[in-house]
Amino acid sequence: MRKLFRAAAILCVALPATLSGQVLTPLQDAYYVPGNASNLGSAPTITVGSSGSIGLVQFDLSSLPAGTLQKATLTLFIDKVNTVGSISVNLASGSWVESVVSGTTGFPSQGGSVGTVTAAVANSFVAIDATSAVSGWLTTPGSNNGFMLTTGGGSAQFDSKENVNTSHPAVLSVTMASTGATGATGPVGPTGSAGGIGTTGPTGPVGPTGSAGGIGTTGPTGPVGPTGSAG
């Protein structure tokens, strides 16, 4: 039987992902001393560790382009080191306002850990991977209350956004990846060539002659019939 094959090529091309980098400066930053009613939101530094002071930094993520988060890095500038040691970076759990927060009112509780940085050298930058934190905020924007900085043994002062001297506020560097639209469907491929007709196979050999049938045996003589009556 003659068979016909058709080749069809359907091509859907996804354009490669493109990366978009954004560097964000703080929406608000502050620090407070537990038990102290003073608001320090306008201070030029974010002091962490001295008298148990706690720092807060929050970024507005609404300007980030749509796409998938690839990387987020929080970078802080150490203005002064009081005690060499680690500084813990956590999520702030609860809203706060820069111009209101103090050690007696308006401060958030400490959330999950982001990681730690080491305060060792003044006038230097320290960075920490904040990808997981930012990913959570992008998924649930209402959970973005920023970062909380607490002492892990160290004490330091970091530049705030109000610092006009060294002017190195905290920054959040974010890389997003967006996938291009799917390309148009490609044309149908050419029809394949028809299959050939197969050739007739050779005639098979003649089979052997069967054996001759045997001669049957003579049957027995039948009985003599009765004598007829006299004429």
PDB file of C-alpha atoms in Angstrom:
ATOM      1  CA  MET A   1       0.000   0.000   0.000  1.00  0.00           C
ATOM      2  CA  ARG A   2       1.241   3.466  -0.851  1.00  0.00           C
ATOM      3  CA  LYS A   3       1.770   5.640   2.249  1.00  0.00           C
ATOM      4  CA  LEU A   4       2.109   9.424   2.345  1.00  0.00           C
ATOM      5  CA  PHE A   5       3.881  11.248   5.190  1.00  0.00           C
ATOM      6  CA  ARG A   6       3.455  14.933   6.014  1.00  0.00           C
ATOM      7  CA  ALA A   7       5.918  16.840   8.190  1.00  0.00           C
ATOM      8  CA  ALA A   8       4.511  19.822  10.077  1.00  0.00           C
ATOM      9  CA  ALA A   9       6.755  22.228  12.020  1.00  0.00           C
ATOM     10  CA  ILE A  10       5.029  24.362  14.631  1.00  0.00           C
ATOM     11  CA  LEU A  11       7.471  26.756  16.259  1.00  0.00           C
ATOM     12  CA  CYS A  12       6.695  28.680  19.442  1.00  0.00           C
ATOM     13  CA  VAL A  13       9.670  30.753  20.570  1.00  0.00           C
ATOM     14  CA  ALA A  14       9.933  32.174  24.090  1.00  0.00           C
ATOM     15  CA  LEU A  15      12.185  35.214  24.090  1.00  0.00           C
ATOM     16  CA  PRO A  16      15.029  35.095  26.642  1.00  0.00           C
ATOM     17  CA  ALA A  17      14.504  36.604  30.089  1.00  0.00           C
ATOM     18  CA  THR A  18      15.741  40.172  30.589  1.00  0.00           C
ATOM     19  CA  LEU A  19      17.178  41.443  33.865  1.00  0.00           C
ATOM     20  CA  SER A  20      16.294  44.777  35.387  1.00  0.00           C
ATOM     21  CA  GLY A  21      18.322  46.204  38.271  1.00  0.00           C
ATOM     22  CA  GLN A  22      16.980  48.769  40.731  1.00  0.00           C
ATOM     23  CA  VAL A  23      18.744  50.511  43.624  1.00  0.00           C
ATOM     24  CA  LEU A  24      16.300  51.751  46.246  1.00  0.00           C
ATOM     25  CA  THR A  25      16.958  54.249  49.036  1.00  0.00           C
ATOM     26  CA  PRO A  26      14.981  54.191  52.294  1.00  0.00           C
ATOM     27  CA  LEU A  27      11.369  55.251  52.477  1.00  0.00           C
ATOM     28  CA  GLN A  28      12.023  55.818  56.167  1.00  0.00           C
ATOM     29  CA  ASP A  29      14.718  55.001  58.731  1.00  0.00           C
ATOM     30  CA  ALA A  30      15.144  55.587  62.433  1.00  0.00           C
ATOM     31  CA  TYR A  31      16.460  54.127  65.673  1.00  0.00           C
ATOM     32  CA  TYR A  32      15.171  54.052  69.218  1.00  0.00           C
ATOM     33  CA  VAL A  33      16.419  53.229  72.697  1.00  0.00           C
ATOM     34  CA  PRO A  34      14.129  50.846  74.615  1.00  0.00           C
ATOM     35  CA  GLY A  35      12.461  52.703  77.477  1.00  0.00           C
ATOM     36  CA  ASN A  36      13.447  56.116  76.115  1.00  0.00           C
ATOM     37  CA  ALA A  37      10.547  58.258  74.853  1.00  0.00           C
ATOM     38  CA  SER A  38      12.713  60.334  72.483  1.00  0.00           C
ATOM     39  CA  ASN A  39      11.997  60.140  68.763  1.00  0.00           C
ATOM     40  CA  LEU A  40      15.255  59.856  66.798  1.00  0.00           C
ATOM     41  CA  GLY A  41      13.844  59.537  63.285  1.00  0.00           C
ATOM     42  CA  SER A  42      15.646  62.626  62.001  1.00  0.00           C
ATOM     43  CA  ALA A  43      19.085  61.678  63.341  1.00  0.00           C
ATOM     44  CA  PRO A  44      21.942  61.506  60.781  1.00  0.00           C
ATOM     45  CA  THR A  45      22.868  58.016  61.931  1.00  0.00           C
ATOM     46  CA  ILE A  46      21.090  54.791  62.833  1.00  0.00           C
ATOM     47  CA  THR A  47      22.700  53.755  66.094  1.00  0.00           C
ATOM     48  CA  VAL A  48      22.575  50.057  66.947  1.00  0.00           C
ATOM     49  CA  GLY A  49      23.784  48.452  70.156  1.00  0.00           C
ATOM     50  CA  SER A  50      24.582  51.497  72.265  1.00  0.00           C
ATOM     51  CA  SER A  51      22.278  51.388  75.339  1.00  0.00           C
ATOM     52  CA  GLY A  52      20.467  48.556  73.565  1.00  0.00           C
ATOM     53  CA  SER A  53      19.428  50.840  70.706  1.00  0.00           C
ATOM     54  CA  ILE A  54      17.585  49.302  67.756  1.00  0.00           C
ATOM     55  CA  GLY A  55      17.603  50.489  64.140  1.00  0.00           C
ATOM     56  CA  LEU A  56      14.792  50.423  61.571  1.00  0.00           C
ATOM     57  CA  VAL A  57      14.977  50.766  57.778  1.00  0.00           C
ATOM     58  CA  GLN A  58      12.101  50.414  55.313  1.00  0.00           C
ATOM     59  CA  PHE A  59      12.032  50.524  51.501  1.00  0.00           C
ATOM     60  CA  ASP A  60       9.162  51.184  49.093  1.00  0.00           C
ATOM     61  CA  LEU A  61       9.017  48.304  46.581  1.00  0.00           C
ATOM     62  CA  SER A  62       6.152  49.680  44.478  1.00  0.00           C
ATOM     63  CA  SER A  63       8.518  51.000  41.778  1.00  0.00           C
ATOM     64  CA  LEU A  64       9.937  47.561  40.975  1.00  0.00           C
ATOM     65  CA  PRO A  65       9.005  46.249  37.511  1.00  0.00           C
ATOM     66  CA  ALA A  66       6.845  43.166  37.144  1.00  0.00           C
ATOM     67  CA  GLY A  67       8.779  39.925  36.947  1.00  0.00           C
ATOM     68  CA  THR A  68      10.534  37.339  39.051  1.00  0.00           C
ATOM     69  CA  LEU A  69      12.918  38.366  41.821  1.00  0.00           C
ATOM     70  CA  GLN A  70      16.443  37.141  41.161  1.00  0.00           C
ATOM     71  CA  LYS A  71      18.458  38.842  43.907  1.00  0.00           C
ATOM     72  CA  ALA A  72      18.122  41.462  46.641  1.00  0.00           C
ATOM     73  CA  THR A  73      21.009  42.853  48.688  1.00  0.00           C
ATOM     74  CA  LEU A  74      20.848  45.231  51.644  1.00  0.00           C
ATOM     75  CA  THR A  75      23.932  47.448  51.940  1.00  0.00           C
ATOM     76  CA  LEU A  76      24.723  49.594  54.979  1.00  0.00           C
ATOM     77  CA  PHE A  77      27.471  52.168  55.499  1.00  0.00           C
ATOM     78  CA  ILE A  78      29.258  52.056  58.859  1.00  0.00           C
ATOM     79  CA  ASP A  79      29.820  55.616  60.015  1.00  0.00           C
ATOM     80  CA  LYS A  80      31.366  54.688  63.348  1.00  0.00           C
ATOM     81  CA  VAL A  81      32.223  51.491  65.251  1.00  0.00           C
ATOM     82  CA  ASN A  82      31.697  51.624  69.008  1.00  0.00           C
ATOM     83  CA  THR A  83      32.262  47.942  69.693  1.00  0.00           C
ATOM     84  CA  VAL A  84      33.518  45.465  67.115  1.00  0.00           C
ATOM     85  CA  GLY A  85      31.061  42.625  66.708  1.00  0.00           C
ATOM     86  CA  SER A  86      28.048  41.386  64.820  1.00  0.00           C
ATOM     87  CA  ILE A  87      24.830  43.228  64.056  1.00  0.00           C
ATOM     88  CA  SER A  88      21.699  41.125  63.572  1.00  0.00           C
ATOM     89  CA  VAL A  89      19.369  41.972  60.693  1.00  0.00           C
ATOM     90  CA  ASN A  90      15.772  40.855  61.182  1.00  0.00           C
ATOM     91  CA  LEU A  91      12.362  41.559  59.758  1.00  0.00           C
ATOM     92  CA  ALA A  92      10.349  44.236  61.538  1.00  0.00           C
ATOM     93  CA  SER A  93       7.038  42.698  62.530  1.00  0.00           C
ATOM     94  CA  GLY A  94       4.537  45.532  62.664  1.00  0.00           C
ATOM     95  CA  SER A  95       4.196  48.991  61.173  1.00  0.00           C
ATOM     96  CA  TRP A  96       6.080  52.040  62.446  1.00  0.00           C
ATOM     97  CA  VAL A  97       6.430  55.714  61.529  1.00  0.00           C
ATOM     98  CA  GLU A  98       9.799  57.456  61.366  1.00  0.00           C
ATOM     99  CA  SER A  99       8.578  60.675  62.979  1.00  0.00           C
ATOM    100  CA  VAL A 100       6.741  58.897  65.817  1.00  0.00           C
ATOM    101  CA  VAL A 101       8.611  55.732  66.800  1.00  0.00           C
ATOM    102  CA  SER A 102      10.404  55.758  70.129  1.00  0.00           C
ATOM    103  CA  GLY A 103      11.465  53.374  72.847  1.00  0.00           C
ATOM    104  CA  THR A 104       8.088  53.715  74.536  1.00  0.00           C
ATOM    105  CA  THR A 105       5.615  53.909  71.671  1.00  0.00           C
ATOM    106  CA  GLY A 106       5.091  52.957  68.041  1.00  0.00           C
ATOM    107  CA  PHE A 107       7.914  50.430  67.739  1.00  0.00           C
ATOM    108  CA  PRO A 108       7.439  47.040  66.019  1.00  0.00           C
ATOM    109  CA  SER A 109       8.335  43.654  67.413  1.00  0.00           C
ATOM    110  CA  GLN A 110      11.227  41.621  66.053  1.00  0.00           C
ATOM    111  CA  GLY A 111      10.430  39.238  63.218  1.00  0.00           C
ATOM    112  CA  GLY A 112      12.351  36.482  61.487  1.00  0.00           C
ATOM    113  CA  SER A 113      16.096  36.578  60.955  1.00  0.00           C
ATOM    114  CA  VAL A 114      17.604  37.829  57.688  1.00  0.00           C
ATOM    115  CA  GLY A 115      21.229  37.328  58.744  1.00  0.00           C
ATOM    116  CA  THR A 116      24.121  39.190  60.354  1.00  0.00           C
ATOM    117  CA  VAL A 117      26.806  41.672  59.359  1.00  0.00           C
ATOM    118  CA  THR A 118      30.029  42.456  61.184  1.00  0.00           C
ATOM    119  CA  ALA A 119      30.778  45.963  62.412  1.00  0.00           C
ATOM    120  CA  ALA A 120      34.557  46.166  62.418  1.00  0.00           C
ATOM    121  CA  VAL A 121      35.810  49.076  60.311  1.00  0.00           C
ATOM    122  CA  ALA A 122      34.437  52.635  60.247  1.00  0.00           C
ATOM    123  CA  ASN A 123      33.728  54.295  56.897  1.00  0.00           C
ATOM    124  CA  SER A 124      33.085  50.974  55.171  1.00  0.00           C
ATOM    125  CA  PHE A 125      30.170  49.160  53.597  1.00  0.00           C
ATOM    126  CA  VAL A 126      28.650  45.883  54.752  1.00  0.00           C
ATOM    127  CA  ALA A 127      26.123  43.889  52.741  1.00  0.00           C
ATOM    128  CA  ILE A 128      23.704  41.052  53.366  1.00  0.00           C
ATOM    129  CA  ASP A 129      21.557  38.863  51.115  1.00  0.00           C
ATOM    130  CA  ALA A 130      17.940  39.952  51.565  1.00  0.00           C
ATOM    131  CA  THR A 131      16.421  37.975  48.691  1.00  0.00           C
ATOM    132  CA  SER A 132      14.142  35.872  50.883  1.00  0.00           C
ATOM    133  CA  ALA A 133      12.838  38.906  52.773  1.00  0.00           C
ATOM    134  CA  VAL A 134      12.103  40.916  49.642  1.00  0.00           C
ATOM    135  CA  SER A 135      10.494  37.906  47.967  1.00  0.00           C
ATOM    136  CA  GLY A 136       8.077  37.636  50.870  1.00  0.00           C
ATOM    137  CA  TRP A 137       7.242  41.333  50.676  1.00  0.00           C
ATOM    138  CA  LEU A 138       6.583  41.152  46.944  1.00  0.00           C
ATOM    139  CA  THR A 139       4.249  38.206  47.493  1.00  0.00           C
ATOM    140  CA  THR A 140       2.496  39.909  50.417  1.00  0.00           C
ATOM    141  CA  PRO A 141       3.062  43.688  50.148  1.00  0.00           C
ATOM    142  CA  GLY A 142       1.267  44.355  53.418  1.00  0.00           C
ATOM    143  CA  SER A 143       3.969  42.462  55.312  1.00  0.00           C
ATOM    144  CA  ASN A 144       6.683  44.940  54.283  1.00  0.00           C
ATOM    145  CA  ASN A 145       7.575  46.695  57.523  1.00  0.00           C
ATOM    146  CA  GLY A 146      11.254  46.847  56.699  1.00  0.00           C
ATOM    147  CA  PHE A 147      14.348  45.655  58.521  1.00  0.00           C
ATOM    148  CA  MET A 148      15.184  45.767  62.215  1.00  0.00           C
ATOM    149  CA  LEU A 149      18.844  46.052  63.291  1.00  0.00           C
ATOM    150  CA  THR A 150      19.833  44.798  66.737  1.00  0.00           C
ATOM    151  CA  THR A 151      23.125  44.077  68.426  1.00  0.00           C
ATOM    152  CA  GLY A 152      24.653  40.640  68.181  1.00  0.00           C
ATOM    153  CA  GLY A 153      27.564  41.766  70.327  1.00  0.00           C
ATOM    154  CA  GLY A 154      28.647  44.733  68.236  1.00  0.00           C
ATOM    155  CA  SER A 155      27.731  48.407  68.429  1.00  0.00           C
ATOM    156  CA  ALA A 156      27.887  50.803  65.487  1.00  0.00           C
ATOM    157  CA  GLN A 157      26.397  53.829  63.817  1.00  0.00           C
ATOM    158  CA  PHE A 158      25.153  53.555  60.224  1.00  0.00           C
ATOM    159  CA  ASP A 159      24.410  56.464  57.898  1.00  0.00           C
ATOM    160  CA  SER A 160      20.732  57.390  57.735  1.00  0.00           C
ATOM    161  CA  LYS A 161      19.038  59.096  54.798  1.00  0.00           C
ATOM    162  CA  GLU A 162      19.350  62.391  56.712  1.00  0.00           C
ATOM    163  CA  ASN A 163      23.148  62.238  56.770  1.00  0.00           C
ATOM    164  CA  VAL A 164      24.547  65.115  54.712  1.00  0.00           C
ATOM    165  CA  ASN A 165      28.201  64.481  55.518  1.00  0.00           C
ATOM    166  CA  THR A 166      29.151  61.047  54.193  1.00  0.00           C
ATOM    167  CA  SER A 167      25.694  60.680  52.611  1.00  0.00           C
ATOM    168  CA  HIS A 168      25.611  56.906  52.338  1.00  0.00           C
ATOM    169  CA  PRO A 169      22.124  55.829  53.388  1.00  0.00           C
ATOM    170  CA  ALA A 170      21.156  52.176  53.362  1.00  0.00           C
ATOM    171  CA  VAL A 171      20.366  50.880  49.879  1.00  0.00           C
ATOM    172  CA  LEU A 172      18.464  47.870  48.639  1.00  0.00           C
ATOM    173  CA  SER A 173      19.773  46.552  45.314  1.00  0.00           C
ATOM    174  CA  VAL A 174      17.158  44.439  43.543  1.00  0.00           C
ATOM    175  CA  THR A 175      17.438  42.445  40.314  1.00  0.00           C
ATOM    176  CA  MET A 176      14.231  41.371  38.588  1.00  0.00           C
ATOM    177  CA  ALA A 177      13.871  39.024  35.604  1.00  0.00           C
ATOM    178  CA  SER A 178      11.057  39.385  33.097  1.00  0.00           C
ATOM    179  CA  THR A 179      10.328  36.860  30.336  1.00  0.00           C
ATOM    180  CA  GLY A 180       9.527  38.170  26.862  1.00  0.00           C
ATOM    181  CA  ALA A 181       6.314  37.328  25.037  1.00  0.00           C
ATOM    182  CA  THR A 182       6.008  34.070  23.146  1.00  0.00           C
ATOM    183  CA  GLY A 183       6.973  34.406  19.486  1.00  0.00           C
ATOM    184  CA  ALA A 184       4.654  33.749  16.558  1.00  0.00           C
ATOM    185  CA  THR A 185       3.886  30.225  15.400  1.00  0.00           C
ATOM    186  CA  GLY A 186       6.244  29.146  12.641  1.00  0.00           C
ATOM    187  CA  PRO A 187       5.066  28.015   9.159  1.00  0.00           C
ATOM    188  CA  VAL A 188       3.985  24.463   8.443  1.00  0.00           C
ATOM    189  CA  GLY A 189       6.870  22.393   7.127  1.00  0.00           C
ATOM    190  CA  PRO A 190       6.927  20.951   3.566  1.00  0.00           C
ATOM    191  CA  THR A 191       5.109  17.734   2.713  1.00  0.00           C
ATOM    192  CA  GLY A 192       7.384  14.731   2.892  1.00  0.00           C
ATOM    193  CA  SER A 193       8.036  12.552  -0.186  1.00  0.00           C
ATOM    194  CA  ALA A 194       5.650   9.657  -0.915  1.00  0.00           C
ATOM    195  CA  GLY A 195       6.792   6.217   0.097  1.00  0.00           C
ATOM    196  CA  GLY A 196       7.754   3.829  -2.808  1.00  0.00           C
ATOM    197  CA  ILE A 197       5.699   0.764  -3.848  1.00  0.00           C
ATOM    198  CA  GLY A 198       7.334  -2.426  -2.690  1.00  0.00           C
ATOM    199  CA  THR A 199       8.539  -5.009  -5.324  1.00  0.00           C
ATOM    200  CA  THR A 200       6.926  -8.440  -5.733  1.00  0.00           C
ATOM    201  CA  GLY A 201       8.812 -11.087  -3.841  1.00  0.00           C
ATOM    202  CA  PRO A 202      10.289 -14.163  -5.736  1.00  0.00           C
ATOM    203  CA  THR A 203       8.214 -17.333  -6.335  1.00  0.00           C
ATOM    204  CA  GLY A 204       8.819 -19.923  -3.698  1.00  0.00           C
ATOM    205  CA  PRO A 205      10.208 -23.412  -4.629  1.00  0.00           C
ATOM    206  CA  VAL A 206       7.880 -26.285  -5.677  1.00  0.00           C
ATOM    207  CA  GLY A 207       7.105 -28.570  -2.786  1.00  0.00           C
ATOM    208  CA  PRO A 208       8.119 -32.314  -2.912  1.00  0.00           C
ATOM    209  CA  THR A 209       5.782 -34.924  -4.522  1.00  0.00           C
ATOM    210  CA  GLY A 210       3.727 -36.801  -1.984  1.00  0.00           C
ATOM    211  CA  SER A 211       4.145 -40.639  -1.573  1.00  0.00           C
ATOM    212  CA  ALA A 212       1.959 -42.987  -3.778  1.00  0.00           C
ATOM    213  CA  GLY A 213      -1.075 -44.532  -2.142  1.00  0.00           C
ATOM    214  CA  GLY A 214      -0.858 -48.327  -1.349  1.00  0.00           C
ATOM    215  CA  ILE A 215      -2.932 -51.127  -3.152  1.00  0.00           C
ATOM    216  CA  GLY A 216      -5.827 -52.273  -1.050  1.00  0.00           C
ATOM    217  CA  THR A 217      -6.183 -56.010  -0.041  1.00  0.00           C
ATOM    218  CA  THR A 218      -8.798 -58.377  -1.656  1.00  0.00           C
ATOM    219  CA  GLY A 219     -11.853 -58.786   0.418  1.00  0.00           C
ATOM    220  CA  PRO A 220     -13.124 -62.310   1.508  1.00  0.00           C
ATOM    221  CA  THR A 221     -15.294 -64.496  -0.833  1.00  0.00           C
ATOM    222  CA  GLY A 222     -18.952 -64.129  -0.144  1.00  0.00           C
ATOM    223  CA  PRO A 223     -21.159 -67.175   0.805  1.00  0.00           C
ATOM    224  CA  VAL A 224     -22.700 -69.481  -1.909  1.00  0.00           C
ATOM    225  CA  GLY A 225     -26.265 -68.589  -2.663  1.00  0.00           C
ATOM    226  CA  PRO A 226     -29.115 -71.225  -2.266  1.00  0.00           C
ATOM    227  CA  THR A 227     -29.896 -73.704  -5.076  1.00  0.00           C
ATOM    228  CA  GLY A 228     -32.873 -72.742  -7.164  1.00  0.00           C
ATOM    229  CA  SER A 229     -36.024 -74.954  -7.364  1.00  0.00           C
ATOM    230  CA  ALA A 230     -36.257 -77.677 -10.063  1.00  0.00           C
ATOM    231  CA  GLY A 231     -38.005 -76.845 -13.295  1.00  0.00           C
TER     232      GLY A 231
END
